[in-house]
PDB file of C-alpha atoms in Angstrom:
ATOM      1  CA  MET B 332      96.398  90.804  84.820  1.00 98.00           C
ATOM      2  CA  ASN B 333      99.723  91.085  86.615  1.00 98.00           C
ATOM      3  CA  ILE B 334      99.642  94.377  88.557  1.00 98.00           C
ATOM      4  CA  LEU B 335     102.065  96.073  90.933  1.00 98.00           C
ATOM      5  CA  VAL B 336     100.956  98.583  93.563  1.00 98.00           C
ATOM      6  CA  TYR B 337     104.095 100.471  94.549  1.00 98.00           C
ATOM      7  CA  GLY B 338     103.380 101.736  98.074  1.00 97.00           C
ATOM      8  CA  ALA B 339     101.300 100.080 100.788  1.00 96.00           C
ATOM      9  CA  GLY B 340      99.991 102.939 102.880  1.00 94.00           C
ATOM     10  CA  VAL B 341      96.378 104.008 103.202  1.00 94.00           C
ATOM     11  CA  LEU B 342      95.665 104.633  99.522  1.00 96.00           C
ATOM     12  CA  GLY B 343      97.875 101.929  98.079  1.00 97.00           C
ATOM     13  CA  SER B 344      96.435  99.307 100.389  1.00 97.00           C
ATOM     14  CA  TYR B 345      92.852 100.032  99.396  1.00 98.00           C
ATOM     15  CA  LEU B 346      93.783 100.084  95.712  1.00 98.00           C
ATOM     16  CA  ALA B 347      95.509  96.703  96.069  1.00 98.00           C
ATOM     17  CA  HIS B 348      92.414  95.324  97.829  1.00 98.00           C
ATOM     18  CA  VAL B 349      90.164  96.432  94.966  1.00 98.00           C
ATOM     19  CA  LEU B 350      92.415  94.881  92.332  1.00 98.00           C
ATOM     20  CA  VAL B 351      92.747  91.602  94.240  1.00 98.00           C
ATOM     21  CA  ARG B 352      88.970  91.374  94.562  1.00 97.00           C
ATOM     22  CA  GLY B 353      88.811  92.104  90.829  1.00 97.00           C
ATOM     23  CA  GLY B 354      90.545  88.810  90.181  1.00 97.00           C
ATOM     24  CA  HIS B 355      94.049  90.045  89.349  1.00 98.00           C
ATOM     25  CA  ASP B 356      97.499  88.835  90.333  1.00 98.00           C
ATOM     26  CA  VAL B 357      98.501  91.722  92.587  1.00 98.00           C
ATOM     27  CA  THR B 358     101.944  92.425  94.022  1.00 98.00           C
ATOM     28  CA  VAL B 359     102.568  95.158  96.593  1.00 98.00           C
ATOM     29  CA  LEU B 360     105.914  96.841  97.104  1.00 98.00           C
ATOM     30  CA  ALA B 361     106.438  97.698 100.760  1.00 97.00           C
ATOM     31  CA  ARG B 362     109.371  97.966 103.126  1.00 96.00           C
ATOM     32  CA  GLY B 363     110.254  97.635 106.787  1.00 96.00           C
ATOM     33  CA  LYS B 364     107.527  97.022 109.317  1.00 96.00           C
ATOM     34  CA  ARG B 365     104.763  97.452 106.738  1.00 96.00           C
ATOM     35  CA  ALA B 366     106.179  94.637 104.588  1.00 97.00           C
ATOM     36  CA  GLU B 367     106.378  92.379 107.637  1.00 97.00           C
ATOM     37  CA  GLU B 368     102.764  93.163 108.567  1.00 97.00           C
ATOM     38  CA  LEU B 369     101.560  92.247 105.079  1.00 97.00           C
ATOM     39  CA  GLU B 370     103.535  89.012 105.000  1.00 97.00           C
ATOM     40  CA  GLN B 371     102.430  87.908 108.454  1.00 97.00           C
ATOM     41  CA  SER B 372      98.799  89.032 108.610  1.00 96.00           C
ATOM     42  CA  GLY B 373      97.845  89.855 105.034  1.00 97.00           C
ATOM     43  CA  LEU B 374      96.300  93.085 103.813  1.00 98.00           C
ATOM     44  CA  VAL B 375      93.895  93.986 106.636  1.00 98.00           C
ATOM     45  CA  ILE B 376      91.482  96.854 106.011  1.00 98.00           C
ATOM     46  CA  ARG B 377      88.762  98.184 108.266  1.00 96.00           C
ATOM     47  CA  HIS B 378      86.214  99.890 105.997  1.00 95.00           C
ATOM     48  CA  TYR B 379      85.013 102.698 108.267  1.00 92.00           C
ATOM     49  CA  PHE B 380      81.650 103.580 106.736  1.00 92.00           C
ATOM     50  CA  GLN B 381      80.892 100.057 105.522  1.00 94.00           C
ATOM     51  CA  ARG B 382      81.483  98.638 109.033  1.00 93.00           C
ATOM     52  CA  LYS B 383      83.409  95.621 107.823  1.00 96.00           C
ATOM     53  CA  THR B 384      86.956  94.263 107.869  1.00 97.00           C
ATOM     54  CA  THR B 385      88.581  92.489 104.925  1.00 98.00           C
ATOM     55  CA  VAL B 386      91.763  90.414 104.755  1.00 98.00           C
ATOM     56  CA  ASP B 387      93.587  89.684 101.481  1.00 98.00           C
ATOM     57  CA  ARG B 388      96.691  87.587 100.937  1.00 96.00           C
ATOM     58  CA  ILE B 389      99.035  89.242  98.465  1.00 96.00           C
ATOM     59  CA  ARG B 390     102.572  88.887  97.189  1.00 98.00           C
ATOM     60  CA  VAL B 391     104.979  91.365  98.814  1.00 98.00           C
ATOM     61  CA  ILE B 392     108.272  92.627  97.384  1.00 98.00           C
ATOM     62  CA  ARG B 393     110.738  95.111  98.855  1.00 98.00           C
ATOM     63  CA  THR B 394     112.504  96.169  95.652  1.00 98.00           C
ATOM     64  CA  LEU B 395     111.515  96.394  91.992  1.00 98.00           C
ATOM     65  CA  ASP B 396     113.971  94.465  89.824  1.00 97.00           C
ATOM     66  CA  ALA B 397     114.652  95.783  86.350  1.00 96.00           C
ATOM     67  CA  GLU B 398     113.690  92.545  84.609  1.00 96.00           C
ATOM     68  CA  GLU B 399     110.357  92.006  86.400  1.00 96.00           C
ATOM     69  CA  SER B 400     107.424  92.886  84.174  1.00 97.00           C
ATOM     70  CA  PHE B 401     103.900  94.003  85.083  1.00 98.00           C
ATOM     71  CA  ASP B 402     100.921  94.849  82.900  1.00 98.00           C
ATOM     72  CA  LEU B 403     100.276  97.905  85.076  1.00 98.00           C
ATOM     73  CA  ILE B 404     102.173  99.685  87.820  1.00 98.00           C
ATOM     74  CA  PHE B 405     100.327 102.033  90.191  1.00 98.00           C
ATOM     75  CA  VAL B 406     102.755 104.176  92.176  1.00 98.00           C
ATOM     76  CA  VAL B 407     100.957 105.509  95.249  1.00 98.00           C
ATOM     77  CA  MET B 408     103.120 108.031  97.079  1.00 93.00           C
ATOM     78  CA  THR B 409     103.271 111.486  98.593  1.00 94.00           C
ATOM     79  CA  TYR B 410     104.446 114.265  96.307  1.00 95.00           C
ATOM     80  CA  PRO B 411     107.938 114.619  97.873  1.00 95.00           C
ATOM     81  CA  ASP B 412     108.566 110.877  97.489  1.00 95.00           C
ATOM     82  CA  PHE B 413     107.863 110.547  93.755  1.00 96.00           C
ATOM     83  CA  PRO B 414     111.276 111.800  92.494  1.00 96.00           C
ATOM     84  CA  SER B 415     113.221 109.082  94.327  1.00 96.00           C
ATOM     85  CA  VAL B 416     111.125 106.377  92.660  1.00 97.00           C
ATOM     86  CA  LEU B 417     111.455 107.595  89.057  1.00 98.00           C
ATOM     87  CA  PRO B 418     114.892 106.008  88.432  1.00 98.00           C
ATOM     88  CA  VAL B 419     113.622 102.659  89.720  1.00 98.00           C
ATOM     89  CA  LEU B 420     110.608 102.820  87.418  1.00 98.00           C
ATOM     90  CA  ALA B 421     112.801 103.883  84.505  1.00 98.00           C
ATOM     91  CA  ALA B 422     115.086 100.877  84.963  1.00 97.00           C
ATOM     92  CA  ASN B 423     112.160  98.446  85.053  1.00 98.00           C
ATOM     93  CA  GLN B 424     110.870  97.068  81.747  1.00 96.00           C
ATOM     94  CA  SER B 425     107.159  97.565  82.518  1.00 98.00           C
ATOM     95  CA  ARG B 426     105.588 100.127  80.177  1.00 97.00           C
ATOM     96  CA  HIS B 427     102.282 101.283  81.674  1.00 98.00           C
ATOM     97  CA  ILE B 428     102.623 103.422  84.799  1.00 98.00           C
ATOM     98  CA  VAL B 429     100.136 105.467  86.804  1.00 98.00           C
ATOM     99  CA  LEU B 430     101.461 107.943  89.385  1.00 98.00           C
ATOM    100  CA  VAL B 431      98.704 108.220  91.991  1.00 98.00           C
ATOM    101  CA  GLY B 432      98.479 111.106  94.427  1.00 96.00           C
ATOM    102  CA  ASN B 433      98.676 114.870  94.717  1.00 95.00           C
ATOM    103  CA  ASN B 434     101.229 116.191  92.263  1.00 97.00           C
ATOM    104  CA  ALA B 435     102.364 119.773  91.700  1.00 97.00           C
ATOM    105  CA  ASP B 436     104.791 118.928  88.896  1.00 96.00           C
ATOM    106  CA  SER B 437     103.325 116.101  86.847  1.00 97.00           C
ATOM    107  CA  ARG B 438     104.680 117.298  83.488  1.00 96.00           C
ATOM    108  CA  ARG B 439     108.279 117.378  84.716  1.00 96.00           C
ATOM    109  CA  MET B 440     107.945 113.956  86.339  1.00 97.00           C
ATOM    110  CA  GLN B 441     106.596 112.436  83.143  1.00 97.00           C
ATOM    111  CA  HIS B 442     109.413 114.006  81.115  1.00 96.00           C
ATOM    112  CA  GLU B 443     112.128 112.791  83.509  1.00 97.00           C
ATOM    113  CA  LEU B 444     110.722 109.272  83.657  1.00 97.00           C
ATOM    114  CA  GLN B 445     110.547 108.988  79.884  1.00 96.00           C
ATOM    115  CA  GLN B 446     114.014 110.497  79.421  1.00 96.00           C
ATOM    116  CA  MET B 447     115.608 108.072  81.894  1.00 97.00           C
ATOM    117  CA  SER B 448     113.858 104.977  80.522  1.00 96.00           C
ATOM    118  CA  ARG B 449     115.404 102.629  77.997  1.00 87.00           C
ATOM    119  CA  THR B 450     111.946 101.339  77.078  1.00 91.00           C
ATOM    120  CA  ASP B 451     108.902 103.335  75.984  1.00 94.00           C
ATOM    121  CA  LYS B 452     106.973 104.420  79.064  1.00 96.00           C
ATOM    122  CA  GLN B 453     103.313 105.344  78.837  1.00 97.00           C
ATOM    123  CA  VAL B 454     102.418 107.467  81.856  1.00 98.00           C
ATOM    124  CA  ALA B 455      99.129 108.546  83.405  1.00 98.00           C
ATOM    125  CA  PHE B 456      98.344 110.429  86.600  1.00 98.00           C
ATOM    126  CA  GLY B 457      95.605 109.600  89.064  1.00 98.00           C
ATOM    127  CA  PHE B 458      94.056 110.656  92.332  1.00 97.00           C
ATOM    128  CA  GLN B 459      92.158 108.127  94.433  1.00 97.00           C
ATOM    129  CA  ILE B 460      89.144 109.487  96.324  1.00 94.00           C
ATOM    130  CA  SER B 461      89.679 107.929  99.743  1.00 93.00           C
ATOM    131  CA  ALA B 462      91.460 108.579 103.012  1.00 91.00           C
ATOM    132  CA  GLY B 463      92.206 106.915 106.331  1.00 92.00           C
ATOM    133  CA  ARG B 464      95.014 106.004 108.675  1.00 91.00           C
ATOM    134  CA  ARG B 465      97.259 103.130 109.675  1.00 91.00           C
ATOM    135  CA  GLU B 466      96.799 101.588 113.102  1.00 90.00           C
ATOM    136  CA  ASN B 467      97.964  98.356 114.735  1.00 89.00           C
ATOM    137  CA  GLY B 468      98.907  96.597 111.522  1.00 91.00           C
ATOM    138  CA  ARG B 469      95.740  97.460 109.641  1.00 95.00           C
ATOM    139  CA  ILE B 470      94.340 100.260 107.504  1.00 96.00           C
ATOM    140  CA  VAL B 471      91.252 102.196 108.510  1.00 94.00           C
ATOM    141  CA  CYS B 472      89.812 103.231 105.135  1.00 94.00           C
ATOM    142  CA  ILE B 473      87.463 106.179 104.643  1.00 93.00           C
ATOM    143  CA  ARG B 474      85.548 106.054 101.375  1.00 92.00           C
ATOM    144  CA  ALA B 475      82.089 106.210  99.898  1.00 88.00           C
ATOM    145  CA  GLY B 476      82.620 104.042  96.853  1.00 87.00           C
ATOM    146  CA  GLY B 477      85.941 103.339  95.198  1.00 93.00           C
ATOM    147  CA  GLN B 478      86.927 105.990  92.682  1.00 97.00           C
ATOM    148  CA  MET B 479      89.982 107.345  90.889  1.00 98.00           C
ATOM    149  CA  VAL B 480      90.287 110.486  88.786  1.00 97.00           C
ATOM    150  CA  LEU B 481      92.672 109.781  85.888  1.00 97.00           C
ATOM    151  CA  GLY B 482      94.203 111.569  82.975  1.00 97.00           C
ATOM    152  CA  GLY B 483      97.188 112.229  80.784  1.00 95.00           C
ATOM    153  CA  ILE B 484      99.363 115.310  80.484  1.00 92.00           C
ATOM    154  CA  ASP B 485      99.536 115.620  76.688  1.00 85.00           C
ATOM    155  CA  GLY B 486      96.139 114.244  75.720  1.00 88.00           C
ATOM    156  CA  PRO B 487      94.013 111.197  76.556  1.00 93.00           C
ATOM    157  CA  VAL B 488      95.509 108.253  78.426  1.00 97.00           C
ATOM    158  CA  SER B 489      97.013 106.022  75.741  1.00 95.00           C
ATOM    159  CA  PHE B 490      96.309 102.814  77.686  1.00 98.00           C
ATOM    160  CA  ARG B 491      92.776 103.635  78.829  1.00 98.00           C
ATOM    161  CA  SER B 492      91.419 100.272  77.640  1.00 98.00           C
ATOM    162  CA  LEU B 493      93.985  98.465  79.798  1.00 98.00           C
ATOM    163  CA  LEU B 494      92.952 100.489  82.850  1.00 98.00           C
ATOM    164  CA  GLU B 495      89.272  99.853  82.210  1.00 98.00           C
ATOM    165  CA  LYS B 496      89.970  96.138  81.911  1.00 98.00           C
ATOM    166  CA  ALA B 497      91.768  96.185  85.273  1.00 98.00           C
ATOM    167  CA  PHE B 498      88.644  97.473  87.025  1.00 98.00           C
ATOM    168  CA  GLU B 499      85.893  95.908  84.932  1.00 97.00           C
ATOM    169  CA  SER B 500      85.050  93.276  87.561  1.00 97.00           C
ATOM    170  CA  THR B 501      85.030  95.740  90.459  1.00 97.00           C
ATOM    171  CA  LYS B 502      82.700  98.432  91.764  1.00 94.00           C
ATOM    172  CA  TYR B 503      85.550 100.926  91.521  1.00 97.00           C
ATOM    173  CA  LYS B 504      84.855 103.912  89.259  1.00 97.00           C
ATOM    174  CA  LEU B 505      87.345 105.523  86.875  1.00 98.00           C
ATOM    175  CA  VAL B 506      86.745 109.171  85.973  1.00 97.00           C
ATOM    176  CA  PHE B 507      88.902 110.361  83.068  1.00 97.00           C
ATOM    177  CA  GLN B 508      89.938 114.025  82.817  1.00 96.00           C
ATOM    178  CA  LYS B 509      91.024 115.792  79.629  1.00 93.00           C
ATOM    179  CA  ASP B 510      93.637 117.905  81.451  1.00 94.00           C
ATOM    180  CA  MET B 511      94.907 116.061  84.499  1.00 96.00           C
ATOM    181  CA  ASP B 512      97.696 118.570  85.149  1.00 96.00           C
ATOM    182  CA  ALA B 513      95.093 121.343  85.573  1.00 96.00           C
ATOM    183  CA  TRP B 514      92.986 119.061  87.784  1.00 97.00           C
ATOM    184  CA  LEU B 515      95.925 118.244  90.058  1.00 97.00           C
ATOM    185  CA  LYS B 516      97.033 121.874  90.379  1.00 97.00           C
ATOM    186  CA  SER B 517      93.447 122.982  91.058  1.00 97.00           C
ATOM    187  CA  HIS B 518      93.182 120.338  93.781  1.00 96.00           C
ATOM    188  CA  ILE B 519      96.348 121.525  95.504  1.00 97.00           C
ATOM    189  CA  VAL B 520      95.035 125.075  96.122  1.00 97.00           C
ATOM    190  CA  PRO B 521      92.307 124.114  98.657  1.00 96.00           C
ATOM    191  CA  ILE B 522      94.713 121.607 100.229  1.00 95.00           C
ATOM    192  CA  LEU B 523      97.211 124.405 100.867  1.00 95.00           C
ATOM    193  CA  ALA B 524      94.703 126.790 102.409  1.00 97.00           C
ATOM    194  CA  MET B 525      92.872 124.233 104.539  1.00 95.00           C
ATOM    195  CA  ASN B 526      95.956 122.450 105.835  1.00 94.00           C
ATOM    196  CA  ALA B 527      97.849 125.668 106.539  1.00 95.00           C
ATOM    197  CA  ALA B 528      94.914 126.796 108.682  1.00 95.00           C
ATOM    198  CA  LEU B 529      94.768 123.433 110.420  1.00 93.00           C
ATOM    199  CA  PHE B 530      98.457 123.514 111.332  1.00 93.00           C
ATOM    200  CA  ALA B 531      98.123 127.139 112.434  1.00 91.00           C
ATOM    201  CA  LYS B 532      95.371 126.036 114.819  1.00 92.00           C
ATOM    202  CA  GLY B 533      97.504 123.237 116.210  1.00 90.00           C
ATOM    203  CA  GLY B 534      95.439 120.571 114.498  1.00 89.00           C
ATOM    204  CA  ARG B 535      92.342 121.500 116.468  1.00 92.00           C
ATOM    205  CA  LEU B 536      89.542 121.049 113.971  1.00 93.00           C
ATOM    206  CA  GLN B 537      86.872 122.437 116.279  1.00 94.00           C
ATOM    207  CA  GLU B 538      88.676 125.783 116.446  1.00 95.00           C
ATOM    208  CA  ILE B 539      88.264 126.184 112.696  1.00 95.00           C
ATOM    209  CA  ALA B 540      84.637 125.081 112.944  1.00 96.00           C
ATOM    210  CA  LYS B 541      84.007 127.820 115.535  1.00 96.00           C
ATOM    211  CA  ASP B 542      86.132 130.558 113.954  1.00 96.00           C
ATOM    212  CA  LYS B 543      84.300 132.362 111.164  1.00 97.00           C
ATOM    213  CA  GLU B 544      87.267 134.643 110.535  1.00 97.00           C
ATOM    214  CA  ILE B 545      89.679 131.797 109.753  1.00 97.00           C
ATOM    215  CA  ARG B 546      87.089 130.155 107.505  1.00 97.00           C
ATOM    216  CA  THR B 547      86.698 133.453 105.641  1.00 98.00           C
ATOM    217  CA  GLN B 548      90.475 133.609 105.260  1.00 98.00           C
ATOM    218  CA  ILE B 549      90.592 130.056 103.898  1.00 98.00           C
ATOM    219  CA  ILE B 550      87.988 130.928 101.261  1.00 98.00           C
ATOM    220  CA  ALA B 551      89.822 134.133 100.277  1.00 98.00           C
ATOM    221  CA  ALA B 552      93.116 132.237 100.079  1.00 98.00           C
ATOM    222  CA  ILE B 553      91.591 129.599  97.818  1.00 98.00           C
ATOM    223  CA  ASP B 554      90.246 132.360  95.551  1.00 98.00           C
ATOM    224  CA  GLU B 555      93.740 133.885  95.381  1.00 98.00           C
ATOM    225  CA  GLY B 556      95.284 130.537  94.545  1.00 98.00           C
ATOM    226  CA  PHE B 557      92.826 129.924  91.748  1.00 98.00           C
ATOM    227  CA  GLY B 558      93.629 133.397  90.406  1.00 98.00           C
ATOM    228  CA  VAL B 559      97.311 132.458  90.160  1.00 98.00           C
ATOM    229  CA  LEU B 560      96.521 129.329  88.170  1.00 98.00           C
ATOM    230  CA  GLU B 561      94.200 131.216  85.848  1.00 98.00           C
ATOM    231  CA  ALA B 562      96.894 133.844  85.225  1.00 98.00           C
ATOM    232  CA  LEU B 563      99.185 131.008  84.155  1.00 98.00           C
ATOM    233  CA  GLY B 564      96.588 129.783  81.658  1.00 97.00           C
ATOM    234  CA  TYR B 565      95.100 126.885  83.603  1.00 97.00           C
ATOM    235  CA  THR B 566      91.366 126.232  83.726  1.00 96.00           C
ATOM    236  CA  ILE B 567      90.225 125.496  87.276  1.00 96.00           C
ATOM    237  CA  THR B 568      89.021 121.907  87.193  1.00 94.00           C
ATOM    238  CA  PRO B 569      86.336 120.998  87.994  1.00 93.00           C
ATOM    239  CA  VAL B 570      84.947 124.374  86.904  1.00 89.00           C
ATOM    240  CA  GLY B 571      82.301 124.462  89.635  1.00 93.00           C
ATOM    241  CA  GLN B 572      84.987 124.409  92.318  1.00 93.00           C
ATOM    242  CA  ALA B 573      86.050 128.002  91.639  1.00 93.00           C
ATOM    243  CA  ALA B 574      82.462 129.201  91.309  1.00 94.00           C
ATOM    244  CA  PHE B 575      81.558 127.670  94.674  1.00 96.00           C
ATOM    245  CA  PHE B 576      84.281 129.471  96.630  1.00 96.00           C
ATOM    246  CA  ARG B 577      83.883 132.750  94.730  1.00 96.00           C
ATOM    247  CA  ASN B 578      80.135 133.085  94.336  1.00 96.00           C
ATOM    248  CA  HIS B 579      78.794 131.208  97.353  1.00 97.00           C
ATOM    249  CA  LYS B 580      81.047 132.326 100.197  1.00 97.00           C
ATOM    250  CA  ARG B 581      78.442 131.891 102.947  1.00 97.00           C
ATOM    251  CA  MET B 582      77.668 128.379 101.778  1.00 97.00           C
ATOM    252  CA  ALA B 583      81.394 127.609 101.485  1.00 97.00           C
ATOM    253  CA  SER B 584      81.936 128.847 105.050  1.00 97.00           C
ATOM    254  CA  LEU B 585      79.113 126.619 106.275  1.00 97.00           C
ATOM    255  CA  ALA B 586      80.579 123.655 104.409  1.00 96.00           C
ATOM    256  CA  LEU B 587      83.959 124.242 106.059  1.00 96.00           C
ATOM    257  CA  LYS B 588      82.275 124.552 109.451  1.00 97.00           C
ATOM    258  CA  ILE B 589      80.471 121.237 109.017  1.00 96.00           C
ATOM    259  CA  TYR B 590      83.564 119.499 107.641  1.00 93.00           C
ATOM    260  CA  HIS B 591      85.739 120.554 110.574  1.00 93.00           C
ATOM    261  CA  SER B 592      83.028 119.496 113.035  1.00 94.00           C
ATOM    262  CA  VAL B 593      82.806 115.831 112.030  1.00 88.00           C
ATOM    263  CA  PRO B 594      85.130 113.234 113.618  1.00 78.00           C
ATOM    264  CA  VAL B 595      86.049 111.673 110.289  1.00 76.00           C
ATOM    265  CA  ALA B 596      87.873 114.878 109.300  1.00 76.00           C
ATOM    266  CA  ARG B 597      90.658 113.810 111.642  1.00 73.00           C
ATOM    267  CA  LEU B 598      91.501 111.071 109.150  1.00 70.00           C
ATOM    268  CA  VAL B 599      92.060 113.421 106.222  1.00 70.00           C
ATOM    269  CA  ASP B 600      94.844 115.800 107.179  1.00 65.00           C
ATOM    270  CA  GLY B 601      98.225 116.254 105.429  1.00 74.00           C
ATOM    271  CA  SER B 602     101.827 115.813 106.523  1.00 88.00           C
ATOM    272  CA  PHE B 603     103.913 118.893 107.240  1.00 91.00           C
ATOM    273  CA  GLU B 604     106.551 117.836 104.698  1.00 94.00           C
ATOM    274  CA  GLU B 605     104.106 117.465 101.840  1.00 94.00           C
ATOM    275  CA  ILE B 606     102.284 120.732 102.495  1.00 94.00           C
ATOM    276  CA  ALA B 607     105.649 122.503 102.698  1.00 96.00           C
ATOM    277  CA  ALA B 608     106.582 121.028  99.303  1.00 96.00           C
ATOM    278  CA  PHE B 609     103.295 122.294  97.846  1.00 97.00           C
ATOM    279  CA  PHE B 610     103.988 125.790  99.171  1.00 97.00           C
ATOM    280  CA  GLU B 611     107.390 125.694  97.503  1.00 97.00           C
ATOM    281  CA  ALA B 612     105.794 124.736  94.180  1.00 97.00           C
ATOM    282  CA  PHE B 613     103.057 127.345  94.582  1.00 98.00           C
ATOM    283  CA  GLY B 614     105.698 129.997  95.234  1.00 97.00           C
ATOM    284  CA  ASP B 615     107.097 129.338  91.761  1.00 97.00           C
ATOM    285  CA  TRP B 616     103.619 129.592  90.222  1.00 98.00           C
ATOM    286  CA  LYS B 617     102.947 132.870  92.034  1.00 97.00           C
ATOM    287  CA  ARG B 618     106.241 134.438  90.927  1.00 97.00           C
ATOM    288  CA  ASN B 619     105.558 133.456  87.324  1.00 97.00           C
ATOM    289  CA  ALA B 620     102.007 134.812  87.504  1.00 98.00           C
ATOM    290  CA  GLY B 621     103.017 138.075  89.190  1.00 97.00           C
ATOM    291  CA  ILE B 622      99.839 138.116  91.272  1.00 95.00           C
ATOM    292  CA  PRO B 623      99.728 139.001  95.011  1.00 96.00           C
ATOM    293  CA  THR B 624      98.137 136.473  97.386  1.00 98.00           C
ATOM    294  CA  PRO B 625      98.086 138.235 100.799  1.00 98.00           C
ATOM    295  CA  ARG B 626      95.587 135.922 102.535  1.00 98.00           C
ATOM    296  CA  LEU B 627      97.336 132.750 101.390  1.00 98.00           C
ATOM    297  CA  ASP B 628     100.722 134.301 102.247  1.00 98.00           C
ATOM    298  CA  ASP B 629      99.510 134.911 105.794  1.00 97.00           C
ATOM    299  CA  LEU B 630      98.382 131.297 106.127  1.00 97.00           C
ATOM    300  CA  GLU B 631     101.754 130.168 104.802  1.00 97.00           C
ATOM    301  CA  LYS B 632     103.566 132.187 107.494  1.00 96.00           C
ATOM    302  CA  GLN B 633     101.356 130.670 110.187  1.00 94.00           C
ATOM    303  CA  PHE B 634     101.941 127.211 108.732  1.00 95.00           C
ATOM    304  CA  PHE B 635     105.732 127.453 108.900  1.00 93.00           C
ATOM    305  CA  PHE B 636     105.553 129.043 112.354  1.00 91.00           C
ATOM    306  CA  SER B 637     103.777 125.878 113.494  1.00 86.00           C
ATOM    307  CA  LYS B 638     106.930 123.901 112.625  1.00 75.00           C
ATOM    308  CA  ASN B 639     108.227 124.726 116.095  1.00 66.00           C
ATOM    309  CA  THR B 640     105.272 122.941 117.688  1.00 56.00           C
ATOM    310  CA  ASP B 641     104.275 119.285 117.871  1.00 49.00           C
ATOM    311  CA  ILE B 642     101.654 119.787 115.156  1.00 46.00           C
ATOM    312  CA  GLN B 643     104.087 119.033 112.349  1.00 44.00           C
ATOM    313  CA  HIS B 644     103.788 115.381 113.329  1.00 44.00           C
ATOM    314  CA  LEU B 645     100.149 115.240 112.242  1.00 45.00           C
ATOM    315  CA  GLN B 646      99.589 112.520 109.693  1.00 40.00           C
ATOM    316  CA  LEU B 647      97.139 113.094 106.861  1.00 38.00           C
ATOM    317  CA  SER B 648      95.418 110.513 104.890  1.00 35.00           C
ATOM    318  CA  SER B 649      93.973 112.008 101.801  1.00 35.00           C
ATOM    319  CA  ILE B 650      97.433 113.105 100.877  1.00 33.00           C
ATOM    320  CA  ASP B 651      98.872 109.872 101.843  1.00 36.00           C
ATOM    321  CA  ARG B 652     100.351 109.788 104.831  1.00 37.00           C
ATOM    322  CA  VAL B 653      97.238 108.965 103.252  1.00 32.00           C
ATOM    323  CA  GLY B 654      98.905 107.598 100.285  1.00 35.00           C
ATOM    324  CA  LYS B 655     102.140 105.757 100.857  1.00 38.00           C
TER     325      LYS B 655
END
């Protein structure tokens, strides 16, 4: 298959690696220094847990021409970057597109892409379970196995068989969701609370690990966020996520303590710009729901106060400073 991975950051690079090893003709769209690195040295990935380094030679492009056609396009970006790419995707004749990454407004993005396109666009949304960072021309990739959660907005993914074919010769797992919009919104709530606390603490993970009060606030804020989504008619997905934070608070606090104690957590933080964009989207949800969220509001204030410090330059990887 002829596949384009639009974005060559942490997540896009690993996805391209998987597809290349699956026997496909893979093109990566990258720009600037990243494009030069790929052309000169190939796609270099250090697999952190697997203790190995892989190098793949791939085709690199800097722009997507309207007439170039791909069987599949995976767009791997941060949430604030997606809107600028939609016109480019709309002008291109390729039909099957997967927007990969955290997304607070998937329904609107799908609508805009389809409205702008002259050809029928079939759109799915995905989230790759991996993280990492870029360093010295290579990607340090944090993963257990390869996995992507996938789904459509208005029903099942119409091109599921094509996606399954793309990964049939790999060890990469596809997990299809019935309501991907609910899954993505549910995923954003813990991201908001945890990253707001991290920025408030100046990026010092150990302070969160040692501070029971801030961990309690994170858990309460997540509960509030889930309440907003439920008031808007969304089912928290996966269902057990809400039950864990609501019914097992001591266990959740312990889990947060352990998570913030391990070195690998430093590779899965979010960028200030993306978290700020999520807070903006959540503000709209909260106003529509009419539900107070005092603990999450307090974390939001601390988060934006941190903008005056050097912490806003933290780079996350699960979100893609993780994903570009």
